[in-house]
Every structure is written in C-alpha cells, then in structure tokens.
Coordinates of C-alpha atoms and ligand atoms in Angstrom, one line a residue:
X1 CA -22.3 -3.1 23.5
X2 CA -23.1 -6.8 22.9
X3 CA -24.5 -8.9 25.7
X4 CA -22.5 -11.9 26.8
X5 CA -23.2 -15.1 28.5
X6 CA -20.9 -14.9 31.6
X7 CA -20.8 -18.7 31.8
X8 CA -19.0 -19.4 28.5
X9 CA -15.8 -18.2 26.8
X10 CA -17.3 -16.3 23.9
X11 CA -15.4 -14.2 21.5
X12 CA -16.5 -10.6 21.4
X13 CA -16.6 -8.7 18.1
X14 CA -14.4 -5.6 18.2
X15 CA -16.7 -3.7 15.9
X16 CA -19.8 -4.5 17.8
X17 CA -18.2 -3.2 21.0
X18 CA -17.8 0.2 19.5
X19 CA -20.2 3.1 20.0
X20 CA -20.4 5.4 16.9
X21 CA -18.0 7.9 18.6
X22 CA -15.5 5.1 19.3
X23 CA -15.7 3.8 15.8
X24 CA -15.0 7.3 14.5
X25 CA -12.0 7.5 16.8
X26 CA -10.8 4.1 15.7
X27 CA -10.9 5.0 12.0
X28 CA -9.0 8.3 12.6
X29 CA -6.4 6.4 14.7
X30 CA -5.9 3.9 11.9
X31 CA -5.5 6.8 9.4
X32 CA -2.6 8.0 11.6
X33 CA -1.3 4.4 11.7
X34 CA -1.3 4.1 7.9
X35 CA 0.7 7.3 7.6
X36 CA 3.2 5.9 10.1
X37 CA 3.6 2.7 8.1
X38 CA 4.3 4.7 4.9
X39 CA 6.8 7.0 6.7
X40 CA 8.6 4.3 8.6
X41 CA 9.5 1.2 6.6
X42 CA 12.7 0.4 8.4
X43 CA 13.9 0.3 12.0
X44 CA 16.0 3.5 11.5
X45 CA 13.0 5.3 9.9
X46 CA 10.8 4.1 12.8
X47 CA 13.1 5.6 15.3
X48 CA 13.3 8.9 13.4
X49 CA 9.6 9.2 13.1
X50 CA 8.9 8.2 16.6
X51 CA 11.5 10.5 18.1
X52 CA 9.8 13.4 16.4
X53 CA 6.4 12.3 17.8
X54 CA 8.0 12.1 21.2
X55 CA 9.7 15.5 21.0
X56 CA 6.4 17.1 19.8
X57 CA 4.8 15.7 22.9
X58 CA 7.5 17.2 25.2
X59 CA 9.6 14.1 25.8
X60 CA 13.3 14.9 26.5
X61 CA 16.4 12.9 25.5
X62 CA 17.4 10.8 28.6
X63 CA 21.1 11.5 27.8
X64 CA 20.6 15.1 29.0
X65 CA 19.6 13.7 32.4
X66 CA 22.6 11.3 32.5
X67 CA 25.1 13.8 31.3
X68 CA 23.9 16.5 33.7
X69 CA 23.5 14.1 36.7
X70 CA 19.9 15.3 36.8
X71 CA 17.3 13.5 38.8
X72 CA 13.9 12.3 37.4
X73 CA 10.7 13.4 39.0
X74 CA 7.1 12.0 38.7
X75 CA 5.6 13.2 35.4
X76 CA 9.0 13.5 33.6
X77 CA 8.8 12.3 30.0
X78 CA 12.0 10.8 28.5
X79 CA 13.2 8.9 25.6
X80 CA 16.5 7.0 24.9
X81 CA 17.8 5.9 21.5
X82 CA 20.2 3.0 20.9
X83 CA 22.4 3.4 17.8
X84 CA 19.5 4.8 15.7
X85 CA 17.8 1.4 15.7
X86 CA 16.0 0.9 19.0
X87 CA 14.1 3.2 21.3
X88 CA 12.8 3.5 24.8
X89 CA 10.3 6.1 25.9
X90 CA 8.9 6.5 29.4
X91 CA 6.6 8.6 31.6
X92 CA 8.0 8.6 35.1
X93 CA 5.4 7.5 37.6
X94 CA 4.7 8.6 41.2
X95 CA 6.1 5.3 42.7
X96 CA 9.7 4.5 43.3
X97 CA 10.8 2.5 40.2
X98 CA 12.2 -0.3 42.4
X99 CA 8.6 -1.2 43.1
X100 CA 8.3 -2.1 39.4
X101 CA 7.1 -0.5 36.2
X102 CA 4.5 -1.2 33.5
X103 CA 6.3 -1.9 30.2
X104 CA 5.0 -2.6 26.7
X105 CA 7.7 -3.9 24.4
X106 CA 7.5 -4.4 20.6
X107 CA 10.0 -4.6 17.7
X108 CA 10.6 -2.2 14.8
X109 CA 12.6 -4.4 12.4
X110 CA 10.7 -6.4 9.8
X111 CA 11.6 -9.2 7.2
X112 CA 13.3 -7.7 4.2
X113 CA 16.2 -8.1 1.7
X114 CA 19.5 -6.6 2.7
X115 CA 22.1 -5.7 0.0
X116 CA 25.2 -7.9 0.3
X117 CA 28.4 -6.0 1.3
X118 CA 29.7 -6.1 -2.3
X119 CA 26.4 -6.1 -4.1
X120 CA 26.9 -5.1 -7.7
X121 CA 27.0 -7.4 -10.7
X122 CA 26.0 -7.2 -14.3
X123 CA 24.7 -10.0 -16.5
X124 CA 22.5 -10.3 -19.6
X125 CA 22.0 -6.5 -20.0
X126 CA 21.1 -5.7 -16.4
X127 CA 23.0 -4.3 -13.5
X128 CA 21.8 -5.9 -10.3
X129 CA 22.3 -5.8 -6.6
X130 CA 22.8 -9.1 -4.8
X131 CA 20.9 -9.5 -1.6
X132 CA 20.8 -11.6 1.6
X133 CA 17.3 -12.0 3.0
X134 CA 16.6 -10.9 6.6
X135 CA 14.1 -12.8 8.7
X136 CA 11.7 -15.5 7.8
X137 CA 10.3 -14.8 4.3
X138 CA 8.7 -16.9 1.6
X139 CA 11.3 -15.9 -1.1
X140 CA 8.8 -16.4 -4.0
X141 CA 6.7 -13.5 -2.6
X142 CA 9.5 -11.0 -3.3
X143 CA 9.8 -11.4 -7.1
X144 CA 7.8 -9.5 -9.7
X145 CA 6.7 -6.8 -7.3
X146 CA 7.8 -3.1 -7.1
X147 CA 10.5 -2.6 -4.5
X148 CA 12.0 0.4 -2.8
X149 CA 15.6 0.9 -1.4
X150 CA 16.1 2.4 2.0
X151 CA 19.2 2.7 4.1
X152 CA 22.4 4.6 5.0
X153 CA 25.9 4.8 3.6
X154 CA 28.8 6.4 5.6
X155 CA 30.7 8.2 2.9
X156 CA 34.5 8.4 3.1
X157 CA 34.3 12.1 3.8
X158 CA 32.5 11.4 7.0
X159 CA 29.0 12.4 5.9
X160 CA 26.0 10.1 6.3
X161 CA 24.0 9.5 3.2
X162 CA 20.4 8.5 3.8
X163 CA 18.8 6.5 1.0
X164 CA 15.1 6.4 0.3
X165 CA 14.2 5.7 -3.4
X166 CA 11.0 4.3 -4.6
X167 CA 8.5 5.9 -2.2
X168 CA 7.7 9.3 -3.7
X169 CA 5.6 9.9 -6.8
X170 CA 7.9 10.1 -9.7
X171 CA 10.6 7.9 -8.1
X172 CA 11.8 4.9 -9.9
X173 CA 11.1 1.5 -8.2
X174 CA 13.2 -1.7 -8.3
X175 CA 12.4 -5.2 -9.2
X176 CA 13.4 -8.9 -9.0
X177 CA 12.5 -11.0 -12.0
X178 CA 10.4 -14.1 -12.0
X179 CA 10.4 -16.8 -14.7
X180 CA 7.6 -16.7 -17.3
X181 CA 5.1 -19.6 -16.9
X182 CA 6.1 -20.8 -20.4
X183 CA 9.5 -21.8 -19.3
X184 CA 8.7 -22.6 -15.6
X185 CA 8.0 -26.3 -15.9
X186 CA 11.0 -27.3 -13.9
X187 CA 10.7 -24.4 -11.5
X188 CA 7.1 -25.2 -10.7
X189 CA 8.0 -28.7 -9.9
X190 CA 10.1 -27.5 -7.0
X191 CA 8.9 -27.3 -3.4
X192 CA 7.8 -23.7 -2.6
X193 CA 11.0 -23.1 -0.5
X194 CA 13.1 -23.8 -3.6
X195 CA 10.9 -22.1 -6.3
X196 CA 13.1 -19.0 -5.8
X197 CA 16.6 -19.4 -4.3
X198 CA 18.3 -16.8 -2.1
X199 CA 21.0 -16.1 -4.7
X200 CA 18.2 -15.4 -7.3
X201 CA 17.0 -12.5 -5.3
X202 CA 19.0 -9.9 -7.3
X203 CA 17.5 -6.4 -7.6
X204 CA 17.6 -4.8 -11.0
X205 CA 19.1 -1.3 -10.7
X206 CA 19.6 -0.4 -14.4
X207 CA 20.1 -1.5 -18.0
X208 CA 21.5 1.4 -20.1
X209 CA 24.8 0.2 -21.6
X210 CA 28.0 2.2 -21.3
X211 CA 29.1 4.4 -24.2
X212 CA 32.6 4.5 -25.7
X213 CA 34.7 7.1 -23.9
X214 CA 36.5 9.7 -26.0
X215 CA 39.8 9.3 -24.2
X216 CA 40.6 5.6 -24.6
X217 CA 37.9 4.4 -27.0
X218 CA 37.2 1.5 -24.5
X219 CA 33.6 0.5 -23.8
X220 CA 32.5 1.0 -20.3
X221 CA 30.7 -1.9 -18.9
X222 CA 27.1 -1.7 -17.8
X223 CA 28.2 -1.8 -14.2
X224 CA 30.8 1.0 -14.8
X225 CA 28.0 3.0 -16.4
X226 CA 25.8 2.6 -13.3
X227 CA 28.7 3.5 -11.0
X228 CA 29.3 6.7 -13.0
X229 CA 25.6 7.5 -12.5
X230 CA 25.8 6.7 -8.8
X231 CA 28.9 8.9 -8.5
X232 CA 27.3 11.8 -10.4
X233 CA 24.0 11.7 -8.6
X234 CA 25.0 10.7 -5.1
X235 CA 28.8 10.9 -4.9
X236 CA 29.1 7.2 -4.2
X237 CA 31.6 4.6 -5.3
X238 CA 31.3 0.8 -5.4
X239 CA 33.4 0.5 -2.2
X240 CA 31.0 2.7 -0.3
X241 CA 28.3 -0.1 -0.3
X242 CA 30.4 -2.0 2.3
X243 CA 30.1 1.1 4.5
X244 CA 26.4 1.0 4.4
X245 CA 23.2 -0.8 5.4
X246 CA 20.8 -0.9 2.5
X247 CA 17.4 -2.6 2.9
X248 CA 15.1 -3.6 0.1
X249 CA 11.4 -3.3 1.0
X250 CA 8.1 -3.4 -0.9
X251 CA 7.4 -0.1 -2.6
X252 CA 3.6 -0.4 -2.1
X253 CA 1.9 2.2 0.1
X254 CA -0.1 1.0 3.1
X255 CA -3.8 1.7 2.9
X256 CA -7.4 0.7 3.5
X257 CA -8.5 -2.8 2.4
X258 CA -12.1 -3.8 1.7
X259 CA -15.2 -1.9 0.5
X260 CA -16.0 -1.1 4.2
X261 CA -12.4 0.0 4.8
X262 CA -12.3 -2.3 7.8
X263 CA -8.8 -3.6 7.2
X264 CA -5.3 -2.1 7.0
X265 CA -3.0 -3.5 4.3
X266 CA 0.7 -2.8 4.3
X267 CA 4.3 -3.9 4.7
X268 CA 6.0 -4.5 8.1
X269 CA 2.9 -4.6 10.3
X270 CA 4.7 -7.3 12.2
X271 CA 5.5 -5.6 14.4
X272 CA 5.1 -1.9 13.7
X273 CA 1.4 -2.3 14.5
X274 CA 2.3 -3.1 18.1
X275 CA 5.1 -0.6 18.1
X276 CA 2.8 2.2 16.9
X277 CA -0.1 1.3 19.2
X278 CA 2.3 1.0 22.1
X279 CA 3.9 4.4 21.6
X280 CA 0.6 6.1 21.0
X281 CA -0.7 4.5 24.2
X282 CA 2.2 6.0 26.1
X283 CA 1.8 9.4 24.5
X284 CA -1.9 9.5 25.3
X285 CA -1.6 8.6 29.0
X286 CA -3.7 10.8 31.3
X287 CA -1.9 12.6 34.2
X288 CA 1.0 10.9 36.0
X289 CA 0.6 7.1 36.3
X290 CA 1.4 5.5 39.6
X291 CA 4.0 3.2 38.1
X292 CA 6.5 4.4 35.5
X293 CA 5.2 3.5 32.1
X294 CA 7.7 2.4 29.5
X295 CA 7.5 1.7 25.8
X296 CA 10.5 -0.4 24.6
X297 CA 11.0 -0.8 20.8
X298 CA 13.7 -3.3 19.9
X299 CA 15.6 -4.2 16.7
X300 CA 16.7 -7.6 15.3
X301 CA 13.7 -9.6 16.6
X302 CA 13.3 -11.2 13.2
X303 CA 16.7 -12.8 13.4
X304 CA 16.6 -13.9 17.0
X305 CA 16.9 -10.6 19.0
X306 CA 20.7 -10.7 18.6
X307 CA 23.2 -7.9 18.6
X308 CA 23.5 -4.8 20.8
X309 CA 20.2 -3.3 19.5
X310 CA 18.3 -6.6 20.0
X311 CA 16.2 -7.6 23.0
X312 CA 18.9 -10.0 24.3
X313 CA 21.3 -7.1 24.8
X314 CA 21.4 -5.5 28.2
X315 CA 20.4 -2.1 26.9
X316 CA 16.9 -2.2 28.5
X317 CA 18.6 -3.2 31.8
X318 CA 21.0 -0.2 31.4
X319 CA 18.0 2.0 31.0
X320 CA 16.3 0.7 34.2
X321 CA 19.5 1.1 36.1
X322 CA 20.1 4.6 34.9
X323 CA 16.4 5.5 35.7
X324 CA 16.7 4.0 39.2
X325 CA 19.9 6.0 39.7
X326 CA 18.3 9.2 38.4
X327 CA 15.4 8.6 40.8
X328 CA 17.7 8.2 43.8
X329 CA 21.5 8.6 43.4
X330 CA 22.2 6.1 46.1
X331 CA 20.5 3.3 44.1
X332 CA 22.9 0.8 42.7
X333 CA 22.7 -2.7 41.1
X334 CA 20.3 -4.1 43.8
X335 CA 17.8 -1.4 42.8
X336 CA 18.0 -2.7 39.2
X337 CA 17.3 -6.3 40.2
X338 CA 14.4 -5.2 42.4
X339 CA 12.9 -3.0 39.7
X340 CA 13.1 -5.8 37.1
X341 CA 11.6 -8.5 39.2
X342 CA 8.7 -6.2 40.2
X343 CA 8.0 -5.2 36.5
X344 CA 5.1 -6.3 34.4
X345 CA 5.9 -6.5 30.7
X346 CA 3.5 -6.9 27.8
X347 CA 5.4 -8.5 24.9
X348 CA 3.6 -6.6 22.2
X349 CA 3.9 -8.7 19.1
X350 CA 1.5 -9.9 16.5
X351 CA -0.1 -13.4 16.3
X352 CA -1.6 -15.2 13.4
X353 CA -5.2 -14.4 12.6
X354 CA -7.4 -17.3 11.6
X355 CA -7.3 -17.5 7.8
X356 CA -10.5 -19.0 6.2
X357 CA -8.5 -20.0 3.1
X358 CA -6.1 -22.2 5.2
X359 CA -8.3 -23.5 8.1
X360 CA -6.3 -26.7 8.3
X361 CA -3.4 -25.2 10.3
X362 CA -5.6 -23.6 12.9
X363 CA -7.6 -25.0 15.9
X364 CA -10.6 -22.8 15.8
X365 CA -11.3 -22.9 19.5
X366 CA -7.8 -21.5 20.3
X367 CA -7.3 -19.1 17.4
X368 CA -7.2 -15.4 17.1
X369 CA -9.8 -13.9 14.7
X370 CA -9.4 -10.6 12.9
X371 CA -11.8 -8.1 14.3
X372 CA -12.2 -9.8 17.7
X373 CA -9.9 -7.5 19.7
X374 CA -6.5 -7.6 21.2
X375 CA -5.0 -11.1 21.2
X376 CA -3.3 -12.6 24.3
X377 CA -1.0 -15.6 23.9
X378 CA -0.3 -17.4 27.2
X379 CA 2.6 -19.1 25.5
X380 CA 4.3 -19.2 22.1
X381 CA 7.0 -21.6 20.9
X382 CA 6.9 -24.8 18.9
X383 CA 7.3 -28.5 19.4
X384 CA 5.8 -28.6 22.9
X385 CA 6.1 -24.9 23.8
X386 CA 9.9 -25.0 23.2
X387 CA 11.3 -21.4 23.1
X388 CA 8.2 -20.1 24.8
X389 CA 7.7 -17.9 27.8
X390 CA 4.6 -19.5 29.4
X391 CA 2.9 -16.7 31.4
X392 CA 1.5 -17.5 34.8
X393 CA -2.2 -17.9 35.4
X394 CA -1.9 -15.1 37.9
X395 CA -0.5 -12.7 35.3
X396 CA -3.1 -13.7 32.7
X397 CA -5.8 -13.1 35.3
X398 CA -4.5 -9.6 36.3
X399 CA -4.0 -8.4 32.8
X400 CA -7.4 -9.6 31.5
X401 CA -9.0 -8.0 34.6
X402 CA -7.5 -4.7 33.5
X403 CA -9.0 -5.1 30.0
X404 CA -12.4 -6.2 31.3
X405 CA -12.4 -3.2 33.6
X406 CA -12.1 -0.9 30.6
X407 CA -14.5 -2.9 28.4
X408 CA -11.8 -3.8 25.9
X409 CA -12.6 -6.8 23.8
X410 CA -9.8 -9.4 24.0
X411 CA -9.2 -12.9 22.9
X412 CA -6.7 -15.7 23.9
X413 CA -5.0 -17.8 21.2
X414 CA -2.3 -20.1 20.2
X415 CA -0.4 -19.6 17.0
X416 CA -1.8 -22.5 14.9
X417 CA -2.5 -26.1 15.7
X418 CA -0.2 -28.1 18.1
X419 CA 2.8 -29.1 15.9
X420 CA 1.7 -27.1 12.9
X421 CA 4.7 -24.8 13.4
X422 CA 5.1 -22.0 15.8
X423 CA 7.2 -19.0 16.6
X424 CA 8.7 -16.9 19.4
X425 CA 8.8 -13.3 20.5
X426 CA 11.0 -11.2 22.8
X427 CA 9.0 -12.4 25.8
X428 CA 11.5 -15.1 26.8
X429 CA 14.4 -12.5 27.0
X430 CA 12.3 -10.4 29.4
X431 CA 11.5 -13.4 31.6
X432 CA 15.2 -14.1 31.7
X433 CA 15.8 -10.9 33.6
X434 CA 13.0 -11.6 36.0
X435 CA 10.0 -9.7 34.7
X436 CA 6.4 -11.0 34.6
X437 CA 5.7 -11.2 30.8
X438 CA 2.6 -11.8 28.7
X439 CA 2.4 -11.9 24.9
X440 CA -0.3 -9.5 23.7
X441 CA -0.9 -8.0 20.3
X442 CA -2.7 -7.7 17.0
X443 CA -3.7 -10.7 14.9
X444 CA -2.3 -10.5 11.4
X445 CA -3.3 -12.2 8.1
X446 CA -0.4 -13.1 5.7
X447 CA 2.2 -12.3 8.4
X448 CA 5.8 -11.8 7.0
X449 CA 4.5 -11.3 3.5
X450 CA 5.2 -8.1 1.6
X451 CA 1.6 -7.0 2.2
X452 CA 0.2 -7.9 5.6
X453 CA -3.4 -7.3 6.7
X454 CA -4.8 -6.3 10.1
X455 CA -8.3 -5.4 11.3
X456 CA -8.7 -1.7 12.2
X457 CA -10.9 -2.9 15.2
X458 CA -7.9 -4.9 16.5
X459 CA -5.4 -2.1 15.9
X460 CA -7.6 0.3 17.9
X461 CA -8.5 -2.1 20.8
X462 CA -4.8 -3.0 21.1
X463 CA -3.9 0.6 21.5
X464 CA -6.6 1.0 24.2
X465 CA -5.4 -2.2 25.9
X466 CA -1.8 -1.0 26.1
X467 CA -3.0 2.4 27.3
X468 CA -5.2 0.8 30.1
X469 CA -2.2 -1.4 31.1
X470 CA 0.3 1.5 31.3
X471 CA -2.2 3.8 33.0
X472 CA -2.2 1.2 35.8
Ligands
MN1 MN1 6.9 -10.0 15.5
MN2 MN1 7.9 -11.7 12.8

C-alpha cells in the first residue's frame, strides 16, 4: 500500500492500493460486471437479471410479507419490484428501522432511442422505425453504428412479447445512416447539436420490396412486406407498436479495454456500474448489519426522475412505511418520517472522469481521475450549484471515515469547471424526504456515449465502499 503524506490532500491510486490477491478479486469482479452489462441493457432487463441474482441468494419477494401480514426479523432478506422497472432490495438489520437505515441508491435507466408510438415508415427503398431519443445524448454518436432492439409489446391476445434482437451471434443488427463526407459540406458546417437532427434518427429495419400478390395483382409496399414478416415471425401488427415500449441501444458487447485490460468499455455504465456494485455490496454483506441495509434502483433518472418508477415518486417511502409496519404492526406514518430523517443515503451515480483529450473543461485540483478510487461529490448541479443537494460537512466526514477505516481509496470531485456545465442526480429527491445524502460513485470517460469507459480499479473500490457503508 502506498505511503501518504497525512498533511496534504493527495490522490491515492486505486491500483497501487491493491495487494495481488485484491487485484485478482477485482479482475474477477469486473468479469462478472461485464457479463451483467451484456445481459442487462435496459431497465427492465436489469430488474430481471437482478431479481434472479437476489433469488439465488435467498432474498424473498416483500409482497409475500405484505400479503400475509408477516413481520420482518433481523437477517431477513427481501426485494420489491415496481412495475418491472425499479427495484429495492434489503437486508433487515438488528436495529429498529425508525432509528434509520443505510441506503445506496442508483438508477438502471440509460440514454437510448425509443420507438415512436407509430414508428414505421418507408422511403427510398428502406423501411424504417422513427425514434424519439431518451435522455441527454449527442445525436451524432448514434449514426453508423450497429444497434439492437429491446423491449416489450402487449399483444392483443393478452400475452407479453419480449423483444431482444441484435445481441446473439447470428442475429441481425439495426442501423441509422449518416451522410457520406463527399456530400456533407453543409452538414459539417452545422453546430454539433444540429449535425444530426432528432427526426433523422430513423432505424433501418429492412429493404426487400414487396412482391405482386396472386389474388389482386397489386404490389405490396415495402412497409406492407415488412409487416407481413413481422406477423409471420412474431405475430405482430402495426398497431401493436403503440402497445409496447421498444428501446434502441448499441449492439456492441461490453468488454475489456486496453492492453493491460485495466478498463471496462460498454453501453449504459451510467448508471449500471453503481447499480451493479451497489447490489453486489448488499449481496456480499457479512452477517446481520446493525442498521437495515437497502439498495434502491430507480428508473427515469435520465429524464428527471419523473413518473411512478422514478425517484420523485413515493415508492421508496411506501417501502420504508411497509417495512416499519412489518417490523412493528403498531407503527404508522410517524415511524416513516422518523426512519427517513435518520437514514443515510449514498446517491450512487457516476461522475465525469478527467479526460486528457479535453482538459479545458476540468479543474484538475477538483476532478475525479480514472483509477483513483470511488469518487465523492459534495454537491452537483450547475450555474452556482442550482439543482444540487449539497451534503453537509458532517456527512462527508462520517462517510470518508468509513472508507478510511477500510483502506478504500476515494477522491472528491466536482463535475467539471465552475460554469462549464453540470448535472444532477437523484440526491436532491432523497434530501426532500429528509435523508442525509451524499453523491458517491464511479468516474466515467465518455459518459452518455454509446460506449462508456470506466477503470476496473474504480468499479471494484466503489463496490467495496458501498459494502463498507452498508455493513455499518
Ligand atoms: Mn447517472
Ligand atoms: Mn446520466
């Protein structure tokens, strides 16, 4: 372990803090993480994969407690799913939950392209699906790359059709065109936000023209031909699309980056890196913690935490109330308020890692660096901390004391220079309900791009940090 001058704030290096055994553990952990990224590219898939991880570890659906009026006891392991898109998992602690809990909260949605409700069109020999982008993307990054289609459609017959095309070997992939440089003179003169417009993000689905039908001799249009294929292969009609949620995501597989395999490259690491590390931390807790440990995984963060699966919804409060009630049937609303105001919450979201190709937007003394451990942000926001939850000095001190006690390398950072931009997390919605909240997660390079990069050292130390925090 590297020696440190106790009188200065010096960054530790996450790799140098590892013994050979820990490094081996970290590499294996990141192998599991990469498999998770490939299995769970959407919020629904994340819930499915994580519920199976939880069930394998003996966690039980909290609805069975609620339906059976069953009380919770220290050591009970429970999970609760919200509309297939958000998830809470908890290990019940020895203490009364009104004395507070230790929560780690991340989000499992990621920037993507959603099919429009009536998506199909044909033009110039192609059948395409129109999309509406979800979250903050650079639209030009989504053209001329292989794409996959994930989602669900509720068929008229009541069955739910799960779609996942473009992920398995032999699957076709999908594609949005970009203009050839030879004809892109005008396009290249636009500002980057207008190089590709939202309406141009049309996904090519097919191009074989219709044949003349024997009955009426009429030519089927391209679109009709594709609809016939959709009907024959999947039993779908055009009107079924409005009964679905179809997400277009990059078809690349996540994997190791660099000759030394020190980095993870993949789609949707904001914020599935904190979601995965948070859940694994809960699964790997030793014994029964004194405070109830909770991993909360929300949806819709990328569009403002809206909706009944987002972090602004009172679903997490409902969980805490149900848990208090299951602990002691006489507990009512006052128990909820006491529990929330005594709860400590790590807002587990990514921050920007210093990017040596774009140093001008970072202030080096207050930046997170890939490889230097879990990154804490005292505050986020933009234009003078607007939209931030500014954690108290007391909270920063107590959380960093936990990390120091476990020899976990950590760093503290702002997201870019003052007035260079900014961003928010779910932290502010948790402070609204009275919790003590600190932003804490993995630094990411190329955040919100189709292929984001993280350091394996940071992924591992973040997992260890969340585990130490929840262990109490
Ligand atoms: Mn995020
Ligand atoms: Mn984000």
